XYZ file of N, CA, C and O in Angstrom:
432
model
N -0.162 16.121 20.864
C -0.160 15.216 19.719
C 1.235 15.009 19.115
O 1.519 13.909 18.645
N 2.130 16.012 19.134
C 3.448 15.775 18.541
C 4.221 14.663 19.254
O 4.980 13.930 18.614
N 3.995 14.507 20.555
C 4.704 13.451 21.269
C 4.132 12.073 20.948
O 4.838 11.072 21.042
N 2.889 12.002 20.540
C 2.316 10.743 20.061
C 3.012 10.350 18.756
O 3.393 9.184 18.568
N 3.202 11.326 17.871
C 3.943 11.062 16.632
C 5.374 10.630 16.944
O 5.915 9.721 16.311
N 5.985 11.285 17.915
C 7.362 10.944 18.274
C 7.437 9.524 18.825
O 8.336 8.755 18.445
N 6.506 9.147 19.682
C 6.500 7.784 20.212
C 6.258 6.759 19.100
O 6.878 5.687 19.095
N 5.376 7.099 18.165
C 5.153 6.210 17.018
C 6.424 6.087 16.185
O 6.765 4.987 15.710
N 7.126 7.193 16.000
C 8.378 7.178 15.238
C 9.418 6.297 15.925
O 10.122 5.526 15.263
N 9.495 6.389 17.240
C 10.454 5.573 17.994
C 10.084 4.102 17.879
O 10.941 3.257 17.612
N 8.810 3.788 18.064
C 8.361 2.390 17.985
C 8.631 1.803 16.601
O 9.114 0.666 16.484
N 8.351 2.569 15.558
C 8.577 2.078 14.200
C 10.061 1.902 13.917
O 10.463 0.934 13.250
N 10.883 2.794 14.420
C 12.332 2.691 14.224
C 12.875 1.470 14.958
O 13.718 0.741 14.421
N 12.398 1.234 16.168
C 12.837 0.064 16.930
C 12.411 -1.218 16.213
O 13.190 -2.165 16.101
N 11.193 -1.235 15.706
C 10.732 -2.389 14.926
C 11.648 -2.609 13.721
O 12.112 -3.724 13.462
N 11.897 -1.552 12.966
C 12.713 -1.668 11.750
C 14.121 -2.148 12.079
O 14.645 -3.047 11.406
N 14.721 -1.576 13.084
C 16.078 -1.968 13.454
C 16.107 -3.405 13.964
O 17.068 -4.134 13.708
N 15.049 -3.811 14.659
C 14.964 -5.189 15.146
C 14.901 -6.199 14.011
O 15.335 -7.335 14.159
N 14.372 -5.801 12.874
C 14.274 -6.714 11.730
C 15.502 -6.662 10.824
O 15.619 -7.476 9.905
N 16.387 -5.731 11.079
C 17.528 -5.512 10.189
C 18.391 -6.754 10.017
O 18.783 -7.105 8.896
N 18.686 -7.454 11.119
C 19.530 -8.652 11.022
C 18.864 -9.732 10.173
O 19.529 -10.430 9.401
N 17.543 -9.833 10.269
C 16.808 -10.858 9.512
C 16.813 -10.594 8.004
O 16.534 -11.505 7.226
N 17.142 -9.374 7.594
C 17.181 -9.088 6.156
C 18.357 -9.778 5.475
O 18.353 -9.909 4.254
N 19.355 -10.165 6.268
C 20.563 -10.814 5.745
C 21.173 -9.961 4.627
O 21.348 -10.411 3.497
N 21.442 -8.712 4.979
C 22.044 -7.802 3.993
C 21.084 -7.405 2.895
O 21.490 -7.182 1.767
N 19.811 -7.321 3.234
C 18.734 -6.999 2.293
C 18.615 -8.038 1.181
O 18.162 -7.733 0.079
N 18.975 -9.271 1.490
C 18.862 -10.339 0.496
C 17.590 -11.176 0.696
O 17.278 -12.001 -0.164
N 16.875 -10.967 1.794
C 15.634 -11.701 2.052
C 14.468 -10.722 1.896
O 14.414 -9.690 2.563
N 13.532 -11.053 1.020
C 12.480 -10.124 0.610
C 11.615 -9.636 1.764
O 11.525 -8.430 1.994
N 10.933 -10.527 2.465
C 9.939 -10.067 3.439
C 10.543 -9.374 4.654
O 10.011 -8.344 5.093
N 11.650 -9.852 5.198
C 12.275 -9.058 6.261
C 12.735 -7.678 5.768
O 12.632 -6.681 6.492
N 13.200 -7.619 4.514
C 13.610 -6.332 3.939
C 12.414 -5.400 3.795
O 12.497 -4.213 4.136
N 11.298 -5.922 3.307
C 10.087 -5.114 3.175
C 9.645 -4.598 4.546
O 9.314 -3.417 4.701
N 9.657 -5.472 5.546
C 9.257 -5.070 6.903
C 10.192 -3.995 7.449
O 9.743 -2.992 8.024
N 11.480 -4.185 7.248
C 12.476 -3.227 7.726
C 12.285 -1.856 7.076
O 12.205 -0.832 7.765
N 12.211 -1.836 5.762
C 12.061 -0.567 5.050
C 10.730 0.108 5.366
O 10.675 1.345 5.504
N 9.668 -0.678 5.526
C 8.372 -0.109 5.896
C 8.442 0.517 7.281
O 7.898 1.604 7.512
N 9.133 -0.144 8.194
C 9.290 0.408 9.535
C 10.027 1.740 9.518
O 9.622 2.700 10.180
N 11.105 1.809 8.753
C 11.841 3.074 8.656
C 11.001 4.153 7.966
O 11.048 5.321 8.362
N 10.243 3.783 6.962
C 9.376 4.747 6.284
C 8.343 5.322 7.257
O 8.160 6.544 7.333
N 7.691 4.458 8.007
C 6.713 4.912 9.001
C 7.402 5.777 10.052
O 6.880 6.823 10.460
N 8.581 5.365 10.478
C 9.308 6.121 11.491
C 9.622 7.539 11.024
O 9.363 8.511 11.747
N 10.156 7.660 9.814
C 10.505 9.000 9.319
C 9.262 9.841 9.034
O 9.271 11.059 9.245
N 8.190 9.209 8.596
C 6.945 9.953 8.371
C 6.407 10.496 9.697
O 6.009 11.669 9.782
N 6.406 9.660 10.729
C 5.927 10.116 12.039
C 6.869 11.162 12.631
O 6.417 12.163 13.213
N 8.177 10.963 12.478
C 9.137 11.938 12.984
C 8.962 13.290 12.289
O 9.045 14.343 12.922
N 8.670 13.264 10.999
C 8.474 14.522 10.270
C 7.246 15.277 10.786
O 7.217 16.510 10.765
N 6.245 14.544 11.257
C 5.071 15.195 11.854
C 5.409 15.740 13.237
O 4.960 16.822 13.615
N 6.194 14.999 13.991
C 6.559 15.423 15.344
C 7.350 16.725 15.332
O 7.133 17.597 16.181
N 8.264 16.869 14.360
C 9.127 18.056 14.357
C 8.403 19.321 13.899
O 8.989 20.404 13.915
N 7.141 19.197 13.551
C 6.362 20.407 13.279
C 6.175 21.221 14.553
O 6.059 22.442 14.493
N 6.138 20.539 15.706
C 5.892 21.219 16.977
C 6.981 21.026 18.017
O 7.000 21.729 19.022
N 7.853 20.067 17.810
C 8.960 19.817 18.741
C 10.236 20.261 18.042
O 10.436 19.934 16.870
N 11.119 21.003 18.737
C 12.381 21.378 18.098
C 13.099 20.137 17.556
O 13.158 19.099 18.225
N 13.622 20.235 16.351
C 14.190 19.072 15.675
C 15.327 18.445 16.475
O 15.453 17.220 16.534
N 16.141 19.240 17.108
C 17.246 18.699 17.905
C 16.752 17.874 19.076
O 17.285 16.805 19.377
N 15.720 18.356 19.737
C 15.143 17.641 20.876
C 14.445 16.373 20.389
O 14.615 15.290 20.957
N 13.662 16.483 19.330
C 12.941 15.317 18.804
C 13.917 14.241 18.341
O 13.746 13.055 18.655
N 14.946 14.651 17.618
C 15.908 13.670 17.129
C 16.678 13.039 18.277
O 16.951 11.831 18.268
N 17.027 13.840 19.282
C 17.738 13.297 20.440
C 16.882 12.246 21.154
O 17.373 11.170 21.500
N 15.616 12.545 21.355
C 14.727 11.572 21.992
C 14.554 10.333 21.123
O 14.619 9.203 21.610
N 14.337 10.547 19.837
C 14.139 9.450 18.893
C 15.339 8.509 18.887
O 15.195 7.297 19.009
N 16.509 9.076 18.758
C 17.704 8.235 18.662
C 18.074 7.611 20.007
O 18.436 6.431 20.060
N 17.961 8.367 21.091
C 18.356 7.842 22.403
C 17.414 6.742 22.882
O 17.864 5.687 23.336
N 16.117 6.986 22.801
C 15.175 5.961 23.251
C 15.223 4.741 22.339
O 15.104 3.602 22.805
N 15.418 4.977 21.054
C 15.581 3.858 20.128
C 16.829 3.052 20.438
O 16.794 1.816 20.448
N 17.922 3.729 20.734
C 19.165 3.048 21.073
C 19.007 2.221 22.340
O 19.401 1.047 22.384
N 18.426 2.813 23.368
C 18.223 2.088 24.624
C 17.330 0.866 24.410
O 17.605 -0.221 24.939
N 16.273 1.022 23.627
C 15.366 -0.097 23.365
C 16.071 -1.200 22.587
O 15.899 -2.394 22.879
N 16.881 -0.839 21.607
C 17.585 -1.842 20.807
C 18.623 -2.580 21.651
O 18.804 -3.791 21.500
N 19.295 -1.890 22.546
C 20.235 -2.565 23.446
C 19.480 -3.591 24.291
O 19.922 -4.734 24.447
N 18.317 -3.204 24.810
C 17.515 -4.122 25.620
C 17.014 -5.305 24.790
O 17.055 -6.463 25.239
N 16.553 -5.040 23.571
C 16.068 -6.107 22.690
C 17.213 -7.048 22.313
O 17.048 -8.274 22.294
N 18.369 -6.481 22.034
C 19.535 -7.307 21.713
C 19.896 -8.237 22.857
O 20.203 -9.419 22.643
N 19.821 -7.722 24.071
C 20.135 -8.548 25.238
C 19.059 -9.601 25.487
O 19.361 -10.759 25.784
N 17.801 -9.201 25.344
C 16.696 -10.107 25.674
C 16.454 -11.173 24.615
O 16.119 -12.314 24.954
N 16.608 -10.820 23.348
C 16.187 -11.735 22.281
C 17.300 -12.188 21.339
O 17.129 -13.175 20.634
N 18.404 -11.468 21.303
C 19.451 -11.812 20.346
C 20.719 -12.344 21.018
O 21.734 -12.548 20.356
N 20.657 -12.523 22.327
C 21.787 -13.080 23.047
C 22.990 -12.169 23.164
O 24.098 -12.628 23.428
N 22.787 -10.878 22.972
C 23.906 -9.940 23.090
C 24.152 -9.632 24.569
O 23.207 -9.447 25.334
N 25.408 -9.574 24.964
C 25.688 -9.337 26.382
C 25.433 -7.879 26.780
O 25.603 -6.959 25.975
N 25.012 -7.705 28.025
C 24.931 -6.356 28.587
C 26.196 -6.180 29.403
O 26.433 -6.903 30.358
N 27.008 -5.222 28.986
C 28.271 -4.965 29.678
C 28.195 -3.635 30.409
O 27.294 -2.825 30.165
N 29.137 -3.425 31.279
C 29.218 -2.151 31.997
C 29.383 -1.009 31.004
O 28.769 0.051 31.146
N 30.164 -1.225 29.974
C 30.392 -0.188 28.967
C 29.084 0.170 28.269
O 28.783 1.353 28.070
N 28.266 -0.836 27.928
C 26.976 -0.553 27.290
C 26.063 0.223 28.226
O 25.398 1.174 27.808
N 26.014 -0.186 29.475
C 25.144 0.495 30.444
C 25.595 1.945 30.633
O 24.770 2.861 30.619
N 26.883 2.161 30.760
C 27.402 3.530 30.911
C 27.119 4.333 29.641
O 26.685 5.490 29.711
N 27.308 3.719 28.483
C 27.052 4.414 27.218
C 25.602 4.839 27.092
O 25.308 5.993 26.735
N 24.678 3.939 27.381
C 23.253 4.285 27.318
C 22.930 5.349 28.354
O 22.175 6.292 28.079
N 23.530 5.242 29.537
C 23.322 6.266 30.566
C 23.789 7.644 30.109
O 23.117 8.652 30.363
N 24.920 7.699 29.429
C 25.417 8.973 28.910
C 24.500 9.534 27.826
O 24.276 10.755 27.759
N 23.969 8.650 26.987
C 23.024 9.092 25.954
C 21.785 9.694 26.603
O 21.330 10.774 26.226
N 21.242 8.988 27.594
C 20.054 9.488 28.297
C 20.363 10.817 28.985
O 19.563 11.761 28.934
N 21.521 10.934 29.604
C 21.906 12.199 30.253
C 21.992 13.327 29.231
O 21.563 14.452 29.504
N 22.509 13.040 28.054
C 22.574 14.054 27.005
C 21.199 14.501 26.554
O 20.952 15.693 26.342
N 20.283 13.555 26.428
C 18.920 13.898 26.018
C 18.241 14.738 27.090
O 17.562 15.722 26.783
N 18.421 14.365 28.336
C 17.845 15.165 29.427
C 18.402 16.572 29.385
O 17.667 17.556 29.508
N 19.696 16.700 29.175
C 20.324 18.018 29.085
C 19.739 18.832 27.939
O 19.412 20.010 28.096
N 19.571 18.217 26.777
C 18.977 18.922 25.632
C 17.542 19.343 25.929
O 17.138 20.451 25.558
N 16.787 18.489 26.581
C 15.393 18.826 26.886
C 15.292 19.942 27.904
O 14.449 20.821 27.769
N 16.135 19.934 28.904
C 16.115 21.012 29.894
C 16.517 22.324 29.238
O 15.867 23.360 29.424
N 17.554 22.304 28.410
C 17.978 23.515 27.706
C 17.012 23.928 26.620
O 16.757 25.109 26.411
N 16.413 22.950 25.932
C 15.480 23.240 24.851
C 14.144 23.754 25.320
O 13.450 24.466 24.592
N 13.757 23.405 26.537
C 12.431 23.797 27.048
C 12.314 25.301 27.215
O 11.236 25.850 27.114
N 13.433 25.970 27.460
C 13.381 27.416 27.691
C 13.669 28.232 26.444
O 13.604 29.455 26.490
N 13.969 27.569 25.326
C 14.381 28.332 24.148
C 13.456 28.145 22.969
O 13.891 27.987 21.845
N 12.133 28.144 23.178
C 11.190 28.005 22.064
C 11.126 29.267 21.298
O 10.897 30.286 21.413
């Protein structure tokens, strides 16, 4: 169940970050409400996940998968270019998360 909370936290964070540009600096009401609600749900779900998942591992997964998803969303829907530097950067983030999970799995 903690990984269900973690996946919900990631999905809510990706939703919130995806709406961030539409807030226009938090000057537009409904995009701002959607953004803040997404972050609220994300942190609430993340707080449940870390009851059973080490916080470092949970946060690494949350931030890395969220980052990778936002890069993909930016490329697919916001016209942001995918560059070699972005691909290498996301790859390094994923490698770091894998390293933390392999090391974290033996140290409960």
